[in-house]
XYZ file of C-alpha atoms in Angstrom:
615
model
C 141.574 -91.160 109.309
C 143.987 -89.042 107.383
C 146.495 -88.675 104.565
C 150.247 -89.213 104.947
C 153.274 -88.731 102.776
C 157.027 -88.500 103.091
C 160.429 -88.392 101.545
C 163.751 -89.849 102.572
C 166.877 -88.546 100.820
C 170.010 -86.539 101.117
C 168.463 -83.085 100.513
C 165.613 -81.256 102.148
C 162.453 -80.711 100.114
C 161.627 -77.004 99.519
C 158.660 -75.469 101.288
C 156.716 -75.054 97.994
C 156.960 -78.830 97.351
C 155.717 -79.688 100.808
C 152.843 -77.213 100.416
C 151.825 -78.794 97.111
C 151.724 -82.183 98.811
C 149.600 -80.863 101.615
C 147.138 -79.590 99.009
C 147.003 -83.049 97.477
C 146.080 -84.583 100.867
C 143.561 -81.943 102.007
C 140.512 -84.084 101.256
C 141.853 -86.942 103.230
C 142.448 -84.694 106.193
C 140.955 -81.185 106.144
C 140.988 -80.635 109.919
C 144.692 -80.031 110.378
C 147.926 -80.277 108.412
C 151.503 -80.377 109.451
C 154.988 -81.237 108.056
C 158.168 -82.134 109.929
C 161.836 -82.540 108.934
C 164.171 -84.927 110.795
C 167.858 -85.032 110.122
C 169.515 -88.401 110.808
C 173.116 -89.209 111.833
C 173.905 -90.699 108.393
C 173.059 -87.355 106.768
C 169.756 -88.506 105.388
C 166.797 -86.196 105.813
C 163.241 -87.356 106.352
C 160.314 -85.146 105.385
C 156.956 -86.107 106.838
C 153.602 -84.631 105.773
C 150.278 -85.329 107.497
C 146.647 -84.255 107.035
C 144.231 -85.093 109.752
C 140.517 -86.052 109.724
C 139.775 -86.064 113.404
C 137.641 -89.015 114.521
C 138.876 -90.147 117.888
C 140.313 -87.654 120.442
C 139.520 -84.521 118.472
C 141.999 -82.342 120.399
C 145.139 -81.000 118.851
C 147.239 -83.123 121.201
C 146.358 -86.157 119.080
C 147.831 -84.556 115.902
C 150.506 -86.670 114.156
C 153.334 -87.327 113.698
C 153.608 -88.638 117.259
C 157.041 -89.514 118.744
C 157.887 -91.893 121.591
C 161.584 -92.221 122.401
C 163.317 -92.895 119.066
C 160.169 -93.803 117.141
C 158.062 -91.494 115.016
C 154.709 -92.647 113.544
C 152.280 -91.578 110.849
C 149.198 -93.829 110.844
C 146.190 -93.591 108.561
C 143.154 -95.561 109.841
C 141.922 -96.893 113.141
C 143.234 -99.498 115.628
C 139.841 -100.608 116.925
C 141.134 -102.716 119.793
C 143.360 -99.964 121.193
C 141.664 -100.062 124.542
C 142.470 -103.758 124.856
C 146.090 -103.122 123.796
C 146.333 -100.263 126.266
C 145.306 -102.499 129.140
C 147.672 -105.218 127.930
C 150.621 -102.775 127.951
C 149.826 -101.585 131.478
C 149.417 -105.182 132.769
C 152.793 -106.139 131.269
C 154.864 -102.937 131.682
C 153.079 -101.110 134.496
C 151.205 -97.804 134.489
C 151.909 -95.517 131.471
C 151.604 -91.812 131.116
C 149.321 -91.160 128.190
C 149.260 -87.797 126.379
C 146.119 -88.552 124.295
C 142.976 -90.636 124.582
C 143.235 -91.956 121.004
C 144.508 -95.113 119.309
C 147.621 -93.885 117.491
C 149.676 -93.193 120.702
C 148.707 -96.694 121.954
C 149.824 -98.256 118.640
C 153.162 -96.423 118.757
C 153.915 -97.380 122.364
C 152.821 -100.943 121.728
C 155.386 -101.195 118.918
C 158.066 -99.423 120.960
C 157.668 -101.872 123.900
C 156.976 -105.045 122.000
C 158.641 -104.602 118.542
C 157.378 -103.898 115.054
C 156.034 -107.364 114.470
C 153.620 -106.837 117.377
C 151.297 -105.147 114.921
C 149.945 -108.639 114.379
C 147.981 -107.903 117.529
C 146.218 -104.883 115.936
C 142.554 -105.266 115.052
C 142.088 -102.417 112.678
C 142.461 -100.831 109.266
C 145.647 -99.008 108.863
C 148.484 -97.821 106.654
C 151.535 -96.897 108.685
C 154.940 -95.253 108.254
C 157.206 -95.745 111.282
C 160.578 -94.114 111.432
C 163.237 -95.520 113.798
C 165.662 -92.590 114.274
C 168.338 -94.513 116.247
C 168.520 -97.581 113.980
C 167.841 -95.461 110.782
C 165.059 -97.623 109.505
C 161.728 -96.749 107.901
C 158.858 -99.264 108.087
C 155.822 -99.151 105.835
C 152.977 -101.512 106.667
C 149.276 -102.132 105.946
C 146.556 -104.086 107.642
C 145.854 -107.732 106.715
C 142.983 -106.863 104.384
C 144.629 -103.708 102.927
C 141.766 -101.432 103.896
C 143.883 -98.329 103.840
C 146.222 -97.512 100.850
C 150.006 -96.896 100.927
C 152.395 -96.518 97.935
C 156.073 -95.796 97.381
C 158.370 -94.669 94.582
C 162.075 -95.005 94.467
C 164.263 -92.732 92.287
C 167.845 -91.384 92.243
C 166.674 -88.601 94.571
C 165.446 -90.995 97.273
C 162.351 -92.750 98.594
C 158.880 -91.201 98.351
C 155.770 -92.669 99.963
C 152.148 -91.627 100.383
C 148.520 -92.517 100.877
C 147.767 -91.665 97.254
C 149.930 -91.547 94.069
C 149.207 -87.839 93.716
C 150.993 -87.137 97.039
C 154.034 -88.946 95.722
C 154.042 -87.171 92.378
C 153.753 -83.795 94.117
C 156.797 -84.539 96.343
C 158.892 -86.018 93.593
C 157.735 -83.530 90.979
C 157.480 -86.469 88.582
C 154.875 -86.745 85.836
C 152.655 -89.830 86.280
C 153.103 -92.240 83.347
C 150.150 -94.465 82.380
C 150.779 -98.202 82.429
C 149.047 -99.012 79.185
C 149.140 -102.798 79.755
C 147.356 -102.389 83.101
C 144.602 -100.432 81.433
C 144.276 -102.985 78.693
C 144.092 -105.784 81.322
C 141.295 -103.817 83.190
C 139.425 -103.072 79.974
C 139.331 -106.570 78.666
C 139.171 -108.645 81.892
C 137.424 -106.251 84.217
C 137.833 -105.272 87.798
C 138.837 -108.753 88.961
C 142.130 -108.376 87.099
C 143.259 -105.197 88.912
C 144.859 -106.748 92.040
C 145.754 -110.118 90.505
C 149.191 -108.616 89.604
C 151.387 -106.245 91.516
C 151.573 -103.566 88.821
C 149.715 -100.289 89.166
C 147.940 -98.038 86.650
C 151.062 -95.846 86.774
C 154.594 -96.925 85.979
C 157.335 -96.535 88.632
C 154.834 -96.943 91.478
C 154.627 -99.747 94.009
C 151.889 -100.443 96.587
C 152.651 -101.825 100.020
C 150.932 -105.276 100.026
C 148.321 -105.988 102.659
C 149.458 -107.771 105.813
C 153.119 -106.926 105.041
C 155.920 -104.869 106.572
C 158.441 -103.182 104.246
C 161.741 -102.286 105.889
C 163.923 -99.563 104.361
C 167.360 -98.341 105.313
C 167.249 -94.567 105.665
C 170.972 -94.360 105.192
C 171.295 -96.371 101.971
C 167.655 -95.782 100.926
C 167.344 -99.460 99.998
C 164.452 -101.795 100.558
C 166.052 -104.218 102.999
C 163.314 -106.737 103.661
C 159.629 -107.471 103.175
C 157.815 -109.800 105.462
C 154.285 -110.909 106.437
C 153.231 -109.936 109.955
C 149.882 -111.768 109.612
C 149.464 -115.184 107.980
C 146.222 -116.723 106.822
C 144.534 -118.877 109.521
C 144.838 -122.660 109.344
C 141.949 -124.568 107.820
C 141.472 -126.997 110.739
C 137.688 -127.508 111.091
C 135.722 -127.364 114.325
C 133.613 -130.221 115.692
C 131.072 -127.895 117.315
C 127.404 -128.364 116.593
C 125.700 -125.886 114.256
C 123.804 -124.389 117.204
C 127.060 -123.656 119.053
C 128.649 -122.227 115.894
C 125.747 -119.827 115.382
C 125.901 -118.763 119.059
C 129.645 -118.123 118.911
C 129.306 -116.262 115.617
C 126.619 -113.943 116.979
C 128.876 -112.992 119.884
C 131.979 -112.529 117.714
C 130.303 -110.404 115.075
C 128.642 -108.269 117.616
C 131.943 -107.573 119.364
C 133.678 -106.762 116.096
C 130.942 -104.390 114.958
C 130.953 -102.793 118.444
C 134.724 -101.938 118.204
C 134.064 -100.296 114.849
C 131.527 -98.007 116.334
C 134.218 -96.262 118.377
C 134.069 -92.621 117.360
C 133.935 -89.114 118.831
C 131.804 -87.972 115.809
C 128.404 -89.225 114.492
C 128.364 -92.270 112.170
C 126.236 -92.999 109.028
C 125.693 -96.295 107.335
C 125.263 -97.091 103.643
C 122.190 -99.326 103.760
C 121.861 -101.409 100.604
C 118.690 -103.253 101.647
C 120.576 -106.605 101.846
C 121.342 -108.452 105.044
C 125.031 -107.322 105.417
C 124.564 -103.644 106.105
C 121.155 -104.285 107.716
C 122.743 -106.604 110.313
C 125.429 -103.996 111.100
C 122.765 -101.340 111.603
C 120.715 -103.727 113.801
C 123.694 -104.613 115.967
C 124.575 -100.928 116.441
C 120.954 -100.192 117.539
C 120.163 -103.290 119.553
C 123.502 -104.120 121.221
C 125.033 -100.669 121.517
C 122.173 -98.245 121.492
C 123.445 -96.315 118.509
C 120.813 -95.237 115.943
C 122.964 -94.831 112.837
C 121.574 -92.572 110.140
C 121.138 -94.665 107.007
C 121.518 -93.765 103.308
C 120.525 -95.808 100.304
C 120.500 -95.338 96.521
C 117.316 -95.222 94.542
C 117.635 -96.783 91.123
C 114.974 -96.279 88.483
C 115.799 -99.740 87.084
C 113.544 -102.314 88.825
C 116.345 -104.900 88.581
C 118.540 -102.854 90.887
C 116.282 -100.723 93.090
C 116.631 -101.380 96.767
C 115.079 -98.286 98.234
C 111.907 -100.071 99.385
C 113.772 -102.893 101.205
C 116.176 -100.460 102.768
C 113.275 -98.231 103.922
C 111.642 -101.261 105.553
C 114.883 -102.055 107.448
C 115.213 -98.421 108.655
C 111.624 -98.389 109.693
C 111.993 -101.656 111.650
C 115.057 -100.324 113.409
C 113.571 -96.833 113.894
C 116.612 -95.064 112.510
C 116.760 -91.924 110.336
C 116.781 -92.835 106.712
C 117.716 -90.927 103.495
C 117.086 -91.815 99.855
C 119.745 -90.628 97.417
C 118.880 -90.251 93.734
C 121.158 -91.133 90.866
C 121.551 -88.118 88.590
C 121.822 -88.654 84.862
C 122.877 -85.066 84.141
C 126.637 -84.466 84.185
C 127.767 -88.131 83.826
C 130.905 -87.452 81.913
C 131.853 -84.478 84.113
C 131.434 -86.613 87.261
C 133.409 -89.460 85.693
C 136.243 -86.994 84.966
C 136.234 -85.671 88.593
C 136.176 -89.187 90.082
C 138.859 -90.486 87.740
C 141.170 -87.573 88.576
C 140.794 -88.248 92.290
C 140.837 -92.030 92.158
C 143.925 -92.007 89.794
C 142.575 -95.141 88.211
C 139.638 -96.137 85.905
C 136.422 -96.346 88.011
C 136.088 -100.091 88.293
C 132.370 -100.649 88.052
C 129.032 -98.838 87.788
C 128.498 -99.674 91.495
C 131.332 -97.363 92.522
C 130.281 -94.591 90.230
C 126.858 -94.447 91.786
C 128.303 -94.981 95.305
C 129.868 -91.533 94.911
C 126.366 -90.020 95.115
C 125.933 -91.579 98.538
C 129.246 -90.246 99.759
C 128.444 -86.783 98.451
C 125.160 -86.660 100.459
C 126.683 -88.131 103.617
C 129.386 -85.429 103.436
C 126.815 -82.623 102.838
C 124.882 -83.896 105.926
C 128.001 -83.380 108.045
C 129.136 -86.983 108.728
C 132.782 -87.908 108.913
C 132.309 -91.721 109.368
C 130.374 -94.227 107.262
C 129.966 -97.945 107.579
C 129.453 -100.600 104.784
C 128.870 -104.297 104.715
C 131.918 -105.036 102.525
C 133.531 -108.491 102.870
C 130.472 -110.435 104.040
C 129.944 -112.164 100.707
C 133.553 -113.345 100.679
C 133.633 -114.411 104.380
C 130.187 -116.059 104.711
C 129.278 -116.882 101.073
C 127.104 -114.594 98.999
C 127.535 -115.019 95.234
C 125.576 -117.214 92.895
C 128.748 -119.162 91.863
C 129.266 -120.030 95.548
C 126.150 -122.194 95.333
C 127.594 -124.074 92.353
C 130.916 -124.694 94.011
C 129.121 -125.787 97.205
C 126.967 -128.221 95.226
C 130.000 -129.571 93.328
C 131.667 -130.461 96.661
C 128.511 -131.974 98.135
C 127.978 -134.170 95.064
C 131.181 -135.955 95.852
C 131.107 -135.902 99.632
C 127.516 -136.298 100.677
C 124.987 -137.506 98.023
C 121.965 -137.367 100.304
C 122.629 -133.831 101.447
C 123.327 -132.966 97.830
C 119.866 -134.035 96.726
C 118.217 -131.739 99.246
C 120.557 -128.891 98.388
C 119.787 -129.197 94.645
C 116.041 -129.073 95.400
C 116.465 -125.915 97.498
C 118.743 -124.325 94.821
C 116.225 -125.017 92.113
C 113.307 -123.566 94.135
C 115.012 -120.473 95.660
C 118.081 -119.450 93.626
C 117.626 -120.634 90.018
C 114.645 -118.344 89.306
C 116.724 -115.339 90.346
C 119.640 -116.060 87.997
C 119.964 -114.294 84.610
C 123.520 -115.278 83.723
C 123.276 -118.660 81.826
C 126.622 -119.801 83.189
C 125.259 -119.608 86.774
C 122.167 -121.628 85.721
C 124.379 -124.668 84.981
C 124.183 -126.742 88.154
C 127.186 -128.839 87.111
C 129.362 -125.789 86.257
C 132.133 -126.861 88.600
C 131.638 -130.626 88.461
C 134.801 -132.223 87.052
C 136.537 -128.818 86.693
C 136.711 -126.832 89.906
C 139.000 -124.238 88.422
C 136.591 -122.958 85.807
C 136.526 -119.124 85.744
C 135.110 -117.855 82.456
C 132.151 -116.412 84.404
C 134.537 -114.097 86.112
C 135.536 -112.259 82.906
C 132.215 -111.958 81.043
C 132.479 -109.901 77.882
C 136.244 -110.308 77.597
C 136.107 -111.928 74.135
C 134.279 -108.971 72.526
C 136.716 -106.517 74.224
C 139.792 -108.519 73.249
C 138.619 -108.347 69.650
C 138.316 -104.587 69.922
C 141.895 -104.031 71.133
C 144.791 -103.345 68.807
C 147.273 -104.658 71.413
C 147.125 -107.922 73.243
C 146.808 -107.656 77.099
C 149.287 -109.495 79.275
C 146.891 -110.665 81.988
C 146.777 -114.377 82.776
C 143.525 -115.419 84.526
C 145.122 -117.898 86.906
C 143.522 -118.527 90.213
C 145.636 -118.634 93.399
C 145.650 -122.081 94.938
C 145.148 -121.896 98.719
C 145.003 -125.687 99.072
C 141.332 -125.519 100.126
C 138.024 -126.797 98.837
C 136.675 -125.386 95.563
C 134.307 -123.155 97.408
C 136.854 -121.893 99.938
C 139.474 -121.396 97.281
C 137.051 -119.204 95.305
C 136.181 -117.171 98.370
C 139.808 -116.646 99.401
C 140.656 -115.427 95.829
C 137.796 -112.955 96.034
C 138.845 -111.837 99.510
C 142.575 -111.195 98.788
C 142.850 -110.744 95.000
C 139.714 -110.276 92.957
C 136.882 -108.463 94.761
C 137.573 -107.085 98.211
C 140.802 -105.230 97.233
C 138.852 -103.470 94.496
C 135.988 -102.682 96.942
C 138.358 -101.260 99.507
C 140.187 -99.162 96.883
C 136.958 -97.638 95.605
C 135.457 -97.270 99.141
C 138.572 -95.399 100.261
C 138.671 -92.989 97.311
C 134.944 -92.303 97.176
C 134.787 -91.679 100.916
C 138.083 -89.703 101.254
C 137.185 -87.570 98.223
C 134.420 -86.316 100.568
C 136.562 -86.384 103.759
C 134.759 -89.396 105.144
C 136.270 -92.357 106.970
C 134.706 -95.514 105.663
C 134.691 -98.657 107.897
C 133.899 -102.249 106.959
C 132.954 -104.028 110.250
C 132.985 -107.575 108.819
C 136.646 -107.282 107.792
C 138.100 -108.629 110.973
C 140.805 -111.217 111.167
C 138.962 -112.832 114.036
C 135.874 -113.355 111.852
C 138.148 -114.799 109.088
C 139.798 -117.093 111.543
C 136.424 -118.237 112.939
C 134.929 -118.827 109.502
C 137.985 -120.733 108.299
C 137.262 -123.323 110.984
C 133.661 -124.008 109.852
C 133.054 -127.072 107.618
C 131.711 -126.126 104.221
C 128.447 -127.960 104.762
C 127.403 -125.283 107.243
C 127.956 -122.301 104.867
C 124.906 -122.726 102.662
C 121.685 -124.159 104.213
C 118.131 -124.604 102.793
C 119.242 -122.897 99.590
C 120.484 -119.739 101.311
C 124.011 -118.409 101.252
C 125.257 -116.663 104.444
C 123.107 -119.116 106.364
C 125.138 -118.867 109.555
C 124.979 -115.115 109.583
C 121.269 -115.124 108.972
C 120.633 -117.568 111.789
C 122.936 -115.757 114.168
C 120.896 -112.589 114.028
C 117.448 -114.172 113.450
C 115.690 -111.926 115.961
C 117.386 -108.688 114.857
C 115.587 -108.142 111.544
C 112.307 -109.064 109.858
C 112.306 -112.482 108.313
C 111.442 -110.947 104.937
C 114.787 -109.153 104.995
C 116.872 -111.808 106.799
C 115.891 -114.701 104.621
C 115.511 -112.965 101.203
C 117.335 -115.253 98.680
C 118.067 -112.466 96.128
C 121.600 -111.103 96.033
C 121.461 -107.327 96.401
C 123.916 -104.537 96.290
C 124.294 -101.031 94.909
C 123.942 -101.158 91.120
C 122.345 -99.497 88.097
C 122.157 -99.952 84.314
C 124.449 -97.919 82.080
C 121.399 -96.436 80.338
C 120.313 -95.036 83.686
C 123.500 -93.091 83.921
C 124.027 -91.794 80.445
C 122.280 -91.183 77.119
C 124.703 -92.706 74.567
C 122.824 -90.907 71.745
C 123.374 -87.457 73.189
C 125.688 -84.974 71.533
C 127.846 -84.897 74.609
C 128.453 -88.607 74.630
C 128.980 -88.784 70.877
C 131.607 -86.045 71.191
C 133.325 -88.077 73.981
C 133.412 -91.237 71.836
C 134.412 -89.624 68.535
C 136.778 -87.020 69.992
C 140.528 -87.281 69.533
C 142.230 -89.430 72.209
C 145.406 -91.561 72.521
C 142.974 -94.260 73.837
C 141.903 -94.939 70.249
C 145.474 -95.957 69.465
C 144.963 -99.109 71.484
C 141.173 -99.695 71.035
C 139.189 -99.786 67.807
C 136.687 -96.936 68.093
C 134.140 -98.402 65.701
C 134.060 -101.660 67.609
C 133.626 -99.823 70.859
C 130.844 -97.752 69.426
C 129.040 -100.868 68.189
C 128.993 -102.212 71.755
C 127.153 -99.151 73.006
C 124.339 -100.050 70.566
C 123.899 -103.419 72.431
C 123.331 -101.993 75.935
C 119.820 -103.289 76.271
C 120.456 -106.661 74.717
C 122.369 -108.393 77.496
C 123.463 -107.386 81.010
C 127.127 -107.874 80.145
C 127.016 -104.848 77.772
C 126.375 -102.602 80.740
C 129.661 -103.693 82.139
C 131.399 -103.491 78.767
C 130.127 -100.017 78.102
C 131.121 -98.703 81.468
C 134.595 -100.259 81.192
C 135.171 -98.539 77.876
C 134.176 -95.175 79.194
C 136.183 -95.679 82.420
C 139.327 -96.651 80.537
C 139.056 -93.867 78.000
C 138.425 -91.332 80.707
C 141.599 -92.449 82.568
C 143.667 -91.936 79.382
C 142.090 -88.571 78.686
C 142.741 -87.327 82.249
C 146.272 -88.577 82.686
C 147.746 -88.703 79.150
C 147.735 -84.999 78.527
C-alpha cells in the first residue's frame, strides 16, 4: 500500500514542489519516499513521486517505481493472486529472474509480456500508473471495484495525477475550488448521490473510473482513449442444487479470503459483531491458522451497540479482542481533521466513528486491517432487499411467496423502524421506487437557497428488481462510498485496509445464482450463512438483525453546547447556500426520528467541508 503522484509536461518540476508532494503522501507511505524524473524523446518530462507503506517484501529492493525494459510502474494496492500469475508467466515464457518477492514486480512483468489489457487477470485492489517510455504512453487504471483511489487534473502546464487530490494540488500549485453543486447534492440526497455522477467535490478534478484504463499520450499530453478491462459477468443462471452451490461458495470464499491474508506484517480485523467480518475472522483462524486481532466499537446507544456480540465471536474464535470507545469530547476538532484529510464531507456517522477504530489499530502497531465491506451488496443484506425479493416471488412463485411472507413477518418485520421498509408491497407494481434511499431530502431541499442538480435515476442493468438494486449499490451508491471512506480513514493512520469479499470471482459466482436462493427462511445472506454453518455459533450466524458500525448524533455531540452553537452561528460561506435557521431547527428534532441523525450529521459534514476548503 502506498501513495503515488506524478506530472507529465514540458518542464521539470522544482525540488520544493516535489518535496511538498511527498509531505502530502507521507501518511499513505511513511516507510520510504522517492521521486524520479524521466526525459522522453519528444521532450516531455515525467516526474514520479512514491511513498511506500511496506506490506509484502519489506526490503528496499521492492521500492517503487520499478522498471522492466521500457515500462515503469507505480502501483498502490495489492495483487493478491501474484503467485498464481508468477507461475503462469514461467509456464508460458520460461524461468524468470526475479529481483523481489513481492507482487508489483510480477504485475509489471505480466503486463510487459502479455500487454496492458492483461490486468483483467489481476485479483486485487489497485490504482496504477504505467509509463511506456518507448511508445510515449501513460496508462492510469483502477481495479474493478475501485478499492484504491486515483485522480488526474489537466491544465496548460500538463497532466497531473495522484492518489489523493492534495497530491495533485501540491504538484500543480493550484488552489482547490469547491464544487458547490456537488456539496448541495450530497447535503440534500445523502451519501448515495456521491458516485452517481462523475463530478468531484472539487472542480477541475477527474477520478479514474473503476475497472477502466485511461491512455494518455505523453508527447501531446492528450487523453487518447478510455476502455474497460473488466466487464460485468453475464447473468446466466446455474442449474446446480442448493447443496452444491453452498459447497462451491464455501470453497471460493475461503480461497479469496486466504489470498487477502498475504502479508509480511501482522493483520487486524474490524469486527462489527455481524456475520460478514465474523466469517472472515473464522476463515482466517480455522482455514489458515491466523488468529487476527479484532477491534470493535462500543456505542452507548443500545440500538447500535455491538460490543457484546463481537466479544462473543472473539471468544468463540479465541482471538485477541479490543473494545474501542467513541469519544464525545472534541467532535468538531476531529471532524475538521478528518475533513481536511478526506478532502470531502464525511459521508455518514459510521465513517466518523470508524476513525476511532483506525486510530487504535494504528496505535497498536498494525499496518493491515480487514473489513467485511461488500457482503451486503453481493449476498443480500439490507431490509429493502427482502421487499424486492418478495416482489419478484409474488409474480414468479406464489407458493414460495406465501412461506417467504410468513418468515419475513416473523423474523424481519419486528426489527424494522423505517415505515417504508414495513410495507411488504413497497416494490409491487413499481420496481424502481427509490424514495427510501434519500430519506430526509425534502426537509433539506426546503432549507437550501439553491436547487441541487442531482437526478435520482437508477442504472438499469437489465436484471431482476433485486439484482438491479444490488448492482446499483455495488457500483454506484454504497460500495464506492464505503471504499472511499475506508481508504481515507485507514491511510490517514498509515494502514492498508482490505475487503476480502470484494473479489470478481465472488461477483461472477453470485451472478450465476437464481434469486430464489439469495434469501431463505426469512434470512438474507442465506447462502453465506449456510456455507460457514460450522464456523461460528448459530446465535451469530443466524441472527436476523442487520448490524454495522453506527451511533446516534447525540452520542457524538452536544448540540446545546457553546462550542456547537458557535459552529452553527459562526460566519461561513455555507450559509449563503443553506438557511441557517432551518438547519438549526432540525438539530432540535434529533431525538424525534432516526432520519434526523442523518440530517444533522450531513449538515455538519457539509458546513465543515466549506469551512476547511473555502478559506
